[in-house]
Amino acid sequence: MRLLLDSFWRAVAYCMLPRVIVLSLLPLALMVLLAAGLGYFYWDAAVAWTREALDAWPLLSSFWAWIGRLFSSDVTAALAPLVVVFGVTPLIVVLSLLIVAGFMAPALTKLVAERRFPTLEQKKGASFFGSVLRSLGATVLALIALVVSMPLWLIPPLVLILPPLIWGWLTYRVMSFDALAEHASPEERATLLRAHRLPLLCIGVLCGYLGAAPSIVWASGLLFAAAFFVLVPIAIWIYTLVFAFSALWFAHYCLDALTQLRAQRAAQQPAAGSGDAQQQAIEAAEATEANKAALSQWSSP
């Protein structure tokens, strides 16, 4: 618990550093350009296709007609942009995580190591491509879990539990690996991930709930549709900042745990060495006594 809370407050403090703020804005700029380009070329087509799909749904056609008479408006025309936005939201989250894992996480881990653990040996236990492949594999599994669990989201309590749990698991798998990639050996990384699995998963789940904050803003309905180009960059920056905080939290926790692990092993080695020396001394004394006894027997008449 001490390690968990200590790493949390340190991550909060590091988020206020100018370097961290700049790093959180760089992915935002790239994603805004990508979103603007996709929106410019595909927004009208995506909204039109979604509206046609809603109108062509036989089970809901009567419902749309009833809602339209009630509010005297075209319900599908107002609902289609929201459906597109909520459909794109998981992709934005995944893209944010991949950008942070691929570019920001190593930089933030390096920042933590330089400022707090400058003497920690780097054993290069994982390559950049290995980290990317692991992130992609975990992301695919998380997306599959999201798709499979979507019917359960209709149950009110589960919609507030399942998505953060899935994102938390994904964050835990990606961030903990990246935090130890440069400094820990494969054996040390496996030992730490096994010994600290529950606290690291708790960090991931808490960060998953923090990552759900922009969704609360987006759920404002028609207000979001009216302020689409204002709220989307803000929401993406919140996602990026949350992921930056997650990377810092995992970096502080994992590198501190790695330091403690190496200190424990270093303390155990001299003790084991002294025990071996004592055993060797005992064996040497016993051999000397045996030699004296044999010599006395040989020299006696």
PDB file of C-alpha atoms in Angstrom:
ATOM      1  CA  MET A   1       0.000   0.000   0.000  1.00  0.00           C
ATOM      2  CA  ARG A   2       2.884   2.381   0.760  1.00  0.00           C
ATOM      3  CA  LEU A   3       4.359   1.808  -2.667  1.00  0.00           C
ATOM      4  CA  LEU A   4       0.955   2.280  -4.310  1.00  0.00           C
ATOM      5  CA  LEU A   5       0.208   5.603  -2.614  1.00  0.00           C
ATOM      6  CA  ASP A   6       3.753   6.928  -2.931  1.00  0.00           C
ATOM      7  CA  SER A   7       3.831   6.261  -6.671  1.00  0.00           C
ATOM      8  CA  PHE A   8       0.374   7.850  -7.048  1.00  0.00           C
ATOM      9  CA  TRP A   9       1.348  11.192  -5.500  1.00  0.00           C
ATOM     10  CA  ARG A  10       4.616  11.267  -7.397  1.00  0.00           C
ATOM     11  CA  ALA A  11       2.726  10.686 -10.683  1.00  0.00           C
ATOM     12  CA  VAL A  12       0.362  13.568  -9.843  1.00  0.00           C
ATOM     13  CA  ALA A  13       3.322  15.869  -9.188  1.00  0.00           C
ATOM     14  CA  TYR A  14       5.075  14.837 -12.412  1.00  0.00           C
ATOM     15  CA  CYS A  15       1.938  15.622 -14.451  1.00  0.00           C
ATOM     16  CA  MET A  16       2.485  19.293 -13.591  1.00  0.00           C
ATOM     17  CA  LEU A  17       5.950  19.381 -15.146  1.00  0.00           C
ATOM     18  CA  PRO A  18       6.134  21.430 -18.380  1.00  0.00           C
ATOM     19  CA  ARG A  19       7.824  18.539 -20.188  1.00  0.00           C
ATOM     20  CA  VAL A  20       4.911  16.213 -19.402  1.00  0.00           C
ATOM     21  CA  ILE A  21       2.344  18.783 -20.501  1.00  0.00           C
ATOM     22  CA  VAL A  22       4.139  19.279 -23.817  1.00  0.00           C
ATOM     23  CA  LEU A  23       4.339  15.517 -24.355  1.00  0.00           C
ATOM     24  CA  SER A  24       0.595  15.230 -23.693  1.00  0.00           C
ATOM     25  CA  LEU A  25      -0.128  17.899 -26.318  1.00  0.00           C
ATOM     26  CA  LEU A  26       1.973  16.378 -29.110  1.00  0.00           C
ATOM     27  CA  PRO A  27      -0.220  13.268 -29.567  1.00  0.00           C
ATOM     28  CA  LEU A  28      -3.247  15.540 -29.345  1.00  0.00           C
ATOM     29  CA  ALA A  29      -2.003  17.567 -32.308  1.00  0.00           C
ATOM     30  CA  LEU A  30      -1.474  14.427 -34.388  1.00  0.00           C
ATOM     31  CA  MET A  31      -4.870  13.018 -33.469  1.00  0.00           C
ATOM     32  CA  VAL A  32      -6.651  16.309 -34.175  1.00  0.00           C
ATOM     33  CA  LEU A  33      -5.118  16.363 -37.653  1.00  0.00           C
ATOM     34  CA  LEU A  34      -6.154  12.753 -38.206  1.00  0.00           C
ATOM     35  CA  ALA A  35      -9.685  13.343 -36.895  1.00  0.00           C
ATOM     36  CA  ALA A  36     -10.031  16.499 -38.993  1.00  0.00           C
ATOM     37  CA  GLY A  37      -8.891  14.684 -42.119  1.00  0.00           C
ATOM     38  CA  LEU A  38     -11.211  11.739 -41.579  1.00  0.00           C
ATOM     39  CA  GLY A  39     -14.074  14.062 -40.678  1.00  0.00           C
ATOM     40  CA  TYR A  40     -13.521  16.189 -43.761  1.00  0.00           C
ATOM     41  CA  PHE A  41     -13.622  13.197 -46.102  1.00  0.00           C
ATOM     42  CA  TYR A  42     -15.963  10.762 -44.320  1.00  0.00           C
ATOM     43  CA  TRP A  43     -18.163  12.606 -41.770  1.00  0.00           C
ATOM     44  CA  ASP A  44     -21.121  13.301 -44.059  1.00  0.00           C
ATOM     45  CA  ALA A  45     -20.977   9.819 -45.568  1.00  0.00           C
ATOM     46  CA  ALA A  46     -20.765   8.171 -42.135  1.00  0.00           C
ATOM     47  CA  VAL A  47     -23.712  10.179 -40.775  1.00  0.00           C
ATOM     48  CA  ALA A  48     -25.792   9.508 -43.893  1.00  0.00           C
ATOM     49  CA  TRP A  49     -25.054   5.780 -43.777  1.00  0.00           C
ATOM     50  CA  THR A  50     -25.915   5.642 -40.066  1.00  0.00           C
ATOM     51  CA  ARG A  51     -29.182   7.506 -40.631  1.00  0.00           C
ATOM     52  CA  GLU A  52     -30.182   5.124 -43.421  1.00  0.00           C
ATOM     53  CA  ALA A  53     -29.361   2.158 -41.177  1.00  0.00           C
ATOM     54  CA  LEU A  54     -31.524   3.571 -38.376  1.00  0.00           C
ATOM     55  CA  ASP A  55     -34.423   4.265 -40.749  1.00  0.00           C
ATOM     56  CA  ALA A  56     -34.165   0.815 -42.307  1.00  0.00           C
ATOM     57  CA  TRP A  57     -34.286  -1.015 -38.987  1.00  0.00           C
ATOM     58  CA  PRO A  58     -37.757  -2.582 -38.957  1.00  0.00           C
ATOM     59  CA  LEU A  59     -37.884  -3.115 -35.209  1.00  0.00           C
ATOM     60  CA  LEU A  60     -37.330   0.577 -34.475  1.00  0.00           C
ATOM     61  CA  SER A  61     -39.143   2.269 -37.343  1.00  0.00           C
ATOM     62  CA  SER A  62     -42.393   2.623 -35.374  1.00  0.00           C
ATOM     63  CA  PHE A  63     -40.457   3.843 -32.346  1.00  0.00           C
ATOM     64  CA  TRP A  64     -38.746   6.568 -34.388  1.00  0.00           C
ATOM     65  CA  ALA A  65     -42.117   7.634 -35.795  1.00  0.00           C
ATOM     66  CA  TRP A  66     -43.620   7.856 -32.295  1.00  0.00           C
ATOM     67  CA  ILE A  67     -40.678   9.887 -30.980  1.00  0.00           C
ATOM     68  CA  GLY A  68     -40.875  12.169 -34.038  1.00  0.00           C
ATOM     69  CA  ARG A  69     -44.543  12.905 -33.421  1.00  0.00           C
ATOM     70  CA  LEU A  70     -43.830  13.537 -29.754  1.00  0.00           C
ATOM     71  CA  PHE A  71     -41.020  16.035 -30.301  1.00  0.00           C
ATOM     72  CA  SER A  72     -41.988  17.240 -33.795  1.00  0.00           C
ATOM     73  CA  SER A  73     -38.515  16.559 -35.163  1.00  0.00           C
ATOM     74  CA  ASP A  74     -36.561  14.089 -37.232  1.00  0.00           C
ATOM     75  CA  VAL A  75     -35.181  11.799 -34.549  1.00  0.00           C
ATOM     76  CA  THR A  76     -32.841   9.798 -36.771  1.00  0.00           C
ATOM     77  CA  ALA A  77     -31.279  12.984 -38.165  1.00  0.00           C
ATOM     78  CA  ALA A  78     -30.425  14.129 -34.639  1.00  0.00           C
ATOM     79  CA  LEU A  79     -29.428  10.666 -33.431  1.00  0.00           C
ATOM     80  CA  ALA A  80     -27.156   9.679 -36.338  1.00  0.00           C
ATOM     81  CA  PRO A  81     -24.264  12.066 -35.410  1.00  0.00           C
ATOM     82  CA  LEU A  82     -24.375  10.807 -31.838  1.00  0.00           C
ATOM     83  CA  VAL A  83     -24.244   7.190 -32.980  1.00  0.00           C
ATOM     84  CA  VAL A  84     -21.221   7.961 -35.155  1.00  0.00           C
ATOM     85  CA  VAL A  85     -19.481   9.744 -32.294  1.00  0.00           C
ATOM     86  CA  PHE A  86     -20.143   6.983 -29.764  1.00  0.00           C
ATOM     87  CA  GLY A  87     -19.070   4.404 -32.326  1.00  0.00           C
ATOM     88  CA  VAL A  88     -15.769   6.188 -32.932  1.00  0.00           C
ATOM     89  CA  THR A  89     -15.074   6.677 -29.221  1.00  0.00           C
ATOM     90  CA  PRO A  90     -13.475   3.208 -28.623  1.00  0.00           C
ATOM     91  CA  LEU A  91     -11.198   3.743 -31.624  1.00  0.00           C
ATOM     92  CA  ILE A  92     -10.061   7.095 -30.234  1.00  0.00           C
ATOM     93  CA  VAL A  93      -9.341   5.488 -26.870  1.00  0.00           C
ATOM     94  CA  VAL A  94      -7.339   2.669 -28.459  1.00  0.00           C
ATOM     95  CA  LEU A  95      -5.416   5.101 -30.659  1.00  0.00           C
ATOM     96  CA  SER A  96      -4.614   7.244 -27.612  1.00  0.00           C
ATOM     97  CA  LEU A  97      -3.316   4.227 -25.717  1.00  0.00           C
ATOM     98  CA  LEU A  98      -1.162   3.063 -28.626  1.00  0.00           C
ATOM     99  CA  ILE A  99       0.324   6.536 -29.102  1.00  0.00           C
ATOM    100  CA  VAL A 100       1.100   6.827 -25.401  1.00  0.00           C
ATOM    101  CA  ALA A 101       2.517   3.301 -25.242  1.00  0.00           C
ATOM    102  CA  GLY A 102       4.586   3.747 -28.398  1.00  0.00           C
ATOM    103  CA  PHE A 103       5.922   7.270 -27.897  1.00  0.00           C
ATOM    104  CA  MET A 104       4.996   8.871 -24.586  1.00  0.00           C
ATOM    105  CA  ALA A 105       5.438   5.951 -22.190  1.00  0.00           C
ATOM    106  CA  PRO A 106       9.154   5.385 -22.968  1.00  0.00           C
ATOM    107  CA  ALA A 107       9.825   9.129 -22.710  1.00  0.00           C
ATOM    108  CA  LEU A 108       7.973   9.413 -19.393  1.00  0.00           C
ATOM    109  CA  THR A 109       9.669   6.308 -18.008  1.00  0.00           C
ATOM    110  CA  LYS A 110      13.026   7.784 -18.992  1.00  0.00           C
ATOM    111  CA  LEU A 111      12.057  11.031 -17.243  1.00  0.00           C
ATOM    112  CA  VAL A 112      11.231   9.168 -14.014  1.00  0.00           C
ATOM    113  CA  ALA A 113      14.435   7.121 -14.228  1.00  0.00           C
ATOM    114  CA  GLU A 114      16.640  10.180 -14.809  1.00  0.00           C
ATOM    115  CA  ARG A 115      15.120  12.253 -12.004  1.00  0.00           C
ATOM    116  CA  ARG A 116      14.520   9.576  -9.373  1.00  0.00           C
ATOM    117  CA  PHE A 117      16.584   6.464 -10.252  1.00  0.00           C
ATOM    118  CA  PRO A 118      19.723   7.770 -12.021  1.00  0.00           C
ATOM    119  CA  THR A 119      21.897   4.858 -10.828  1.00  0.00           C
ATOM    120  CA  LEU A 120      19.466   2.079 -11.721  1.00  0.00           C
ATOM    121  CA  GLU A 121      21.095  -0.331 -14.148  1.00  0.00           C
ATOM    122  CA  GLN A 122      19.424  -0.776 -17.540  1.00  0.00           C
ATOM    123  CA  LYS A 123      19.373  -4.438 -18.534  1.00  0.00           C
ATOM    124  CA  LYS A 124      17.344  -3.943 -21.771  1.00  0.00           C
ATOM    125  CA  GLY A 125      14.948  -6.809 -21.098  1.00  0.00           C
ATOM    126  CA  ALA A 126      12.630  -6.011 -24.024  1.00  0.00           C
ATOM    127  CA  SER A 127      12.964  -4.393 -27.435  1.00  0.00           C
ATOM    128  CA  PHE A 128      10.813  -1.642 -28.926  1.00  0.00           C
ATOM    129  CA  PHE A 129       9.230  -4.021 -31.419  1.00  0.00           C
ATOM    130  CA  GLY A 130       8.522  -6.548 -28.677  1.00  0.00           C
ATOM    131  CA  SER A 131       6.737  -3.856 -26.703  1.00  0.00           C
ATOM    132  CA  VAL A 132       4.710  -2.805 -29.759  1.00  0.00           C
ATOM    133  CA  LEU A 133       3.709  -6.396 -30.542  1.00  0.00           C
ATOM    134  CA  ARG A 134       2.681  -6.991 -26.939  1.00  0.00           C
ATOM    135  CA  SER A 135       0.623  -3.783 -26.957  1.00  0.00           C
ATOM    136  CA  LEU A 136      -1.108  -4.763 -30.197  1.00  0.00           C
ATOM    137  CA  GLY A 137      -1.878  -8.254 -28.908  1.00  0.00           C
ATOM    138  CA  ALA A 138      -3.330  -6.937 -25.654  1.00  0.00           C
ATOM    139  CA  THR A 139      -5.328  -4.327 -27.582  1.00  0.00           C
ATOM    140  CA  VAL A 140      -6.872  -6.977 -29.854  1.00  0.00           C
ATOM    141  CA  LEU A 141      -7.870  -9.039 -26.823  1.00  0.00           C
ATOM    142  CA  ALA A 142      -9.404  -5.967 -25.158  1.00  0.00           C
ATOM    143  CA  LEU A 143     -11.405  -5.090 -28.282  1.00  0.00           C
ATOM    144  CA  ILE A 144     -12.698  -8.659 -28.499  1.00  0.00           C
ATOM    145  CA  ALA A 145     -13.714  -8.487 -24.838  1.00  0.00           C
ATOM    146  CA  LEU A 146     -15.494  -5.180 -25.470  1.00  0.00           C
ATOM    147  CA  VAL A 147     -17.441  -6.555 -28.424  1.00  0.00           C
ATOM    148  CA  VAL A 148     -18.388  -9.734 -26.580  1.00  0.00           C
ATOM    149  CA  SER A 149     -19.480  -7.837 -23.462  1.00  0.00           C
ATOM    150  CA  MET A 150     -21.585  -5.200 -25.257  1.00  0.00           C
ATOM    151  CA  PRO A 151     -24.913  -7.053 -24.738  1.00  0.00           C
ATOM    152  CA  LEU A 152     -24.215  -6.971 -21.002  1.00  0.00           C
ATOM    153  CA  TRP A 153     -23.959  -3.175 -21.108  1.00  0.00           C
ATOM    154  CA  LEU A 154     -27.768  -3.066 -21.299  1.00  0.00           C
ATOM    155  CA  ILE A 155     -27.786  -4.071 -17.634  1.00  0.00           C
ATOM    156  CA  PRO A 156     -27.367  -0.706 -15.838  1.00  0.00           C
ATOM    157  CA  PRO A 157     -24.691  -1.634 -13.244  1.00  0.00           C
ATOM    158  CA  LEU A 158     -22.508  -3.541 -15.720  1.00  0.00           C
ATOM    159  CA  VAL A 159     -22.108  -0.637 -18.131  1.00  0.00           C
ATOM    160  CA  LEU A 160     -20.274   1.183 -15.327  1.00  0.00           C
ATOM    161  CA  ILE A 161     -18.120  -1.854 -14.457  1.00  0.00           C
ATOM    162  CA  LEU A 162     -17.179  -3.856 -17.548  1.00  0.00           C
ATOM    163  CA  PRO A 163     -15.648  -1.164 -19.839  1.00  0.00           C
ATOM    164  CA  PRO A 164     -13.401   0.307 -17.104  1.00  0.00           C
ATOM    165  CA  LEU A 165     -12.341  -3.192 -16.097  1.00  0.00           C
ATOM    166  CA  ILE A 166     -11.405  -4.062 -19.683  1.00  0.00           C
ATOM    167  CA  TRP A 167      -9.547  -0.794 -20.222  1.00  0.00           C
ATOM    168  CA  GLY A 168      -7.895  -1.233 -16.813  1.00  0.00           C
ATOM    169  CA  TRP A 169      -6.652  -4.692 -17.750  1.00  0.00           C
ATOM    170  CA  LEU A 170      -5.339  -3.351 -21.061  1.00  0.00           C
ATOM    171  CA  THR A 171      -3.610  -0.423 -19.344  1.00  0.00           C
ATOM    172  CA  TYR A 172      -2.050  -2.773 -16.792  1.00  0.00           C
ATOM    173  CA  ARG A 173      -0.716  -5.160 -19.436  1.00  0.00           C
ATOM    174  CA  VAL A 174       0.716  -2.412 -21.647  1.00  0.00           C
ATOM    175  CA  MET A 175       2.020   0.112 -19.135  1.00  0.00           C
ATOM    176  CA  SER A 176       3.653  -2.315 -16.698  1.00  0.00           C
ATOM    177  CA  PHE A 177       5.559  -3.989 -19.530  1.00  0.00           C
ATOM    178  CA  ASP A 178       6.727  -0.658 -20.964  1.00  0.00           C
ATOM    179  CA  ALA A 179       7.775   0.653 -17.541  1.00  0.00           C
ATOM    180  CA  LEU A 180      10.154  -2.297 -17.078  1.00  0.00           C
ATOM    181  CA  ALA A 181      11.256  -2.762 -20.686  1.00  0.00           C
ATOM    182  CA  GLU A 182      14.507  -0.775 -20.460  1.00  0.00           C
ATOM    183  CA  HIS A 183      15.659  -1.466 -16.909  1.00  0.00           C
ATOM    184  CA  ALA A 184      14.534  -4.990 -15.961  1.00  0.00           C
ATOM    185  CA  SER A 185      15.755  -8.290 -17.308  1.00  0.00           C
ATOM    186  CA  PRO A 186      13.134 -10.774 -18.538  1.00  0.00           C
ATOM    187  CA  GLU A 187      13.477 -12.749 -15.291  1.00  0.00           C
ATOM    188  CA  GLU A 188      13.147  -9.630 -13.127  1.00  0.00           C
ATOM    189  CA  ARG A 189      10.146  -8.428 -15.122  1.00  0.00           C
ATOM    190  CA  ALA A 190       8.370 -11.783 -14.759  1.00  0.00           C
ATOM    191  CA  THR A 191       9.109 -11.821 -11.024  1.00  0.00           C
ATOM    192  CA  LEU A 192       7.776  -8.297 -10.473  1.00  0.00           C
ATOM    193  CA  LEU A 193       4.654  -8.772 -12.589  1.00  0.00           C
ATOM    194  CA  ARG A 194       3.881 -11.973 -10.707  1.00  0.00           C
ATOM    195  CA  ALA A 195       4.540 -10.531  -7.246  1.00  0.00           C
ATOM    196  CA  HIS A 196       2.746  -7.206  -7.871  1.00  0.00           C
ATOM    197  CA  ARG A 197      -0.048  -8.392 -10.167  1.00  0.00           C
ATOM    198  CA  LEU A 198      -2.917  -7.230  -7.928  1.00  0.00           C
ATOM    199  CA  PRO A 199      -1.605  -3.685  -7.182  1.00  0.00           C
ATOM    200  CA  LEU A 200      -0.724  -3.158 -10.844  1.00  0.00           C
ATOM    201  CA  LEU A 201      -4.186  -4.325 -11.898  1.00  0.00           C
ATOM    202  CA  CYS A 202      -5.717  -1.916  -9.364  1.00  0.00           C
ATOM    203  CA  ILE A 203      -3.703   0.927 -10.890  1.00  0.00           C
ATOM    204  CA  GLY A 204      -4.930  -0.080 -14.331  1.00  0.00           C
ATOM    205  CA  VAL A 205      -8.582  -0.233 -13.230  1.00  0.00           C
ATOM    206  CA  LEU A 206      -8.388   3.148 -11.490  1.00  0.00           C
ATOM    207  CA  CYS A 207      -6.822   4.648 -14.609  1.00  0.00           C
ATOM    208  CA  GLY A 208      -9.576   2.966 -16.628  1.00  0.00           C
ATOM    209  CA  TYR A 209     -12.193   4.794 -14.581  1.00  0.00           C
ATOM    210  CA  LEU A 210     -10.279   8.048 -15.025  1.00  0.00           C
ATOM    211  CA  GLY A 211     -10.276   7.387 -18.755  1.00  0.00           C
ATOM    212  CA  ALA A 212     -14.067   7.205 -18.672  1.00  0.00           C
ATOM    213  CA  ALA A 213     -14.288  10.873 -17.634  1.00  0.00           C
ATOM    214  CA  PRO A 214     -14.471  12.235 -21.210  1.00  0.00           C
ATOM    215  CA  SER A 215     -17.333   9.849 -21.929  1.00  0.00           C
ATOM    216  CA  ILE A 216     -19.360  11.644 -19.264  1.00  0.00           C
ATOM    217  CA  VAL A 217     -18.799  14.902 -21.146  1.00  0.00           C
ATOM    218  CA  TRP A 218     -19.710  13.287 -24.461  1.00  0.00           C
ATOM    219  CA  ALA A 219     -22.911  11.876 -22.986  1.00  0.00           C
ATOM    220  CA  SER A 220     -24.336  15.409 -22.823  1.00  0.00           C
ATOM    221  CA  GLY A 221     -26.344  14.514 -25.942  1.00  0.00           C
ATOM    222  CA  LEU A 222     -27.275  17.224 -28.370  1.00  0.00           C
ATOM    223  CA  LEU A 223     -24.918  19.715 -26.726  1.00  0.00           C
ATOM    224  CA  PHE A 224     -21.995  17.536 -27.819  1.00  0.00           C
ATOM    225  CA  ALA A 225     -23.353  17.359 -31.375  1.00  0.00           C
ATOM    226  CA  ALA A 226     -23.530  21.160 -31.470  1.00  0.00           C
ATOM    227  CA  ALA A 227     -20.003  21.618 -30.078  1.00  0.00           C
ATOM    228  CA  PHE A 228     -18.396  18.638 -31.779  1.00  0.00           C
ATOM    229  CA  PHE A 229     -15.185  20.354 -32.925  1.00  0.00           C
ATOM    230  CA  VAL A 230     -14.696  21.973 -29.510  1.00  0.00           C
ATOM    231  CA  LEU A 231     -15.343  19.016 -27.223  1.00  0.00           C
ATOM    232  CA  VAL A 232     -13.530  16.357 -29.248  1.00  0.00           C
ATOM    233  CA  PRO A 233     -10.034  17.940 -28.912  1.00  0.00           C
ATOM    234  CA  ILE A 234     -10.653  18.582 -25.210  1.00  0.00           C
ATOM    235  CA  ALA A 235     -11.823  15.025 -24.672  1.00  0.00           C
ATOM    236  CA  ILE A 236      -8.864  13.577 -26.565  1.00  0.00           C
ATOM    237  CA  TRP A 237      -6.446  15.726 -24.544  1.00  0.00           C
ATOM    238  CA  ILE A 238      -8.088  14.448 -21.334  1.00  0.00           C
ATOM    239  CA  TYR A 239      -7.605  10.878 -22.569  1.00  0.00           C
ATOM    240  CA  THR A 240      -3.972  11.605 -23.420  1.00  0.00           C
ATOM    241  CA  LEU A 241      -3.312  13.259 -20.069  1.00  0.00           C
ATOM    242  CA  VAL A 242      -4.923  10.341 -18.241  1.00  0.00           C
ATOM    243  CA  PHE A 243      -2.731   7.910 -20.147  1.00  0.00           C
ATOM    244  CA  ALA A 244       0.335  10.065 -19.394  1.00  0.00           C
ATOM    245  CA  PHE A 245      -0.591   9.964 -15.712  1.00  0.00           C
ATOM    246  CA  SER A 246      -1.017   6.193 -16.004  1.00  0.00           C
ATOM    247  CA  ALA A 247       2.442   5.836 -17.565  1.00  0.00           C
ATOM    248  CA  LEU A 248       3.969   7.927 -14.778  1.00  0.00           C
ATOM    249  CA  TRP A 249       2.151   5.958 -12.082  1.00  0.00           C
ATOM    250  CA  PHE A 250       3.303   2.643 -13.519  1.00  0.00           C
ATOM    251  CA  ALA A 251       6.850   3.959 -14.005  1.00  0.00           C
ATOM    252  CA  HIS A 252       7.178   5.141 -10.415  1.00  0.00           C
ATOM    253  CA  TYR A 253       5.686   1.935  -9.039  1.00  0.00           C
ATOM    254  CA  CYS A 254       7.594  -0.515 -11.241  1.00  0.00           C
ATOM    255  CA  LEU A 255      10.998   1.157 -11.021  1.00  0.00           C
ATOM    256  CA  ASP A 256      10.685   1.511  -7.252  1.00  0.00           C
ATOM    257  CA  ALA A 257       9.696  -2.158  -6.983  1.00  0.00           C
ATOM    258  CA  LEU A 258      12.636  -3.105  -9.223  1.00  0.00           C
ATOM    259  CA  THR A 259      15.020  -1.119  -7.010  1.00  0.00           C
ATOM    260  CA  GLN A 260      13.728  -2.898  -3.915  1.00  0.00           C
ATOM    261  CA  LEU A 261      14.002  -6.301  -5.594  1.00  0.00           C
ATOM    262  CA  ARG A 262      17.629  -5.731  -6.532  1.00  0.00           C
ATOM    263  CA  ALA A 263      18.422  -4.403  -3.059  1.00  0.00           C
ATOM    264  CA  GLN A 264      16.917  -7.521  -1.467  1.00  0.00           C
ATOM    265  CA  ARG A 265      18.872  -9.809  -3.749  1.00  0.00           C
ATOM    266  CA  ALA A 266      22.088  -7.881  -3.117  1.00  0.00           C
ATOM    267  CA  ALA A 267      21.550  -8.207   0.640  1.00  0.00           C
ATOM    268  CA  GLN A 268      20.926 -11.934   0.356  1.00  0.00           C
ATOM    269  CA  GLN A 269      24.090 -12.660  -1.655  1.00  0.00           C
ATOM    270  CA  PRO A 270      26.628 -11.664   1.065  1.00  0.00           C
ATOM    271  CA  ALA A 271      24.641 -13.638   3.629  1.00  0.00           C
ATOM    272  CA  ALA A 272      24.704 -16.669   1.380  1.00  0.00           C
ATOM    273  CA  GLY A 273      28.415 -16.090   0.731  1.00  0.00           C
ATOM    274  CA  SER A 274      29.184 -15.896   4.464  1.00  0.00           C
ATOM    275  CA  GLY A 275      27.202 -19.081   5.012  1.00  0.00           C
ATOM    276  CA  ASP A 276      29.234 -20.851   2.343  1.00  0.00           C
ATOM    277  CA  ALA A 277      32.465 -19.590   3.893  1.00  0.00           C
ATOM    278  CA  GLN A 278      31.429 -20.879   7.309  1.00  0.00           C
ATOM    279  CA  GLN A 279      30.537 -24.234   5.844  1.00  0.00           C
ATOM    280  CA  GLN A 280      33.895 -24.406   4.065  1.00  0.00           C
ATOM    281  CA  ALA A 281      35.696 -23.510   7.296  1.00  0.00           C
ATOM    282  CA  ILE A 282      33.840 -26.258   9.170  1.00  0.00           C
ATOM    283  CA  GLU A 283      34.659 -28.793   6.476  1.00  0.00           C
ATOM    284  CA  ALA A 284      38.322 -27.705   6.504  1.00  0.00           C
ATOM    285  CA  ALA A 285      38.504 -28.067  10.299  1.00  0.00           C
ATOM    286  CA  GLU A 286      36.922 -31.489  10.133  1.00  0.00           C
ATOM    287  CA  ALA A 287      39.410 -32.538   7.439  1.00  0.00           C
ATOM    288  CA  THR A 288      42.296 -31.260   9.570  1.00  0.00           C
ATOM    289  CA  GLU A 289      41.107 -33.219  12.591  1.00  0.00           C
ATOM    290  CA  ALA A 290      40.718 -36.344  10.440  1.00  0.00           C
ATOM    291  CA  ASN A 291      44.248 -35.920   9.120  1.00  0.00           C
ATOM    292  CA  LYS A 292      45.620 -35.502  12.631  1.00  0.00           C
ATOM    293  CA  ALA A 293      43.805 -38.648  13.792  1.00  0.00           C
ATOM    294  CA  ALA A 294      45.100 -40.660  10.842  1.00  0.00           C
ATOM    295  CA  LEU A 295      48.638 -39.375  11.412  1.00  0.00           C
ATOM    296  CA  SER A 296      48.538 -40.277  15.091  1.00  0.00           C
ATOM    297  CA  GLN A 297      47.299 -43.780  14.284  1.00  0.00           C
ATOM    298  CA  TRP A 298      50.043 -44.265  11.678  1.00  0.00           C
ATOM    299  CA  SER A 299      52.806 -43.057  14.014  1.00  0.00           C
ATOM    300  CA  SER A 300      51.683 -45.095  17.058  1.00  0.00           C
ATOM    301  CA  PRO A 301      53.538 -48.473  17.605  1.00  0.00           C
TER     302      PRO A 301
END
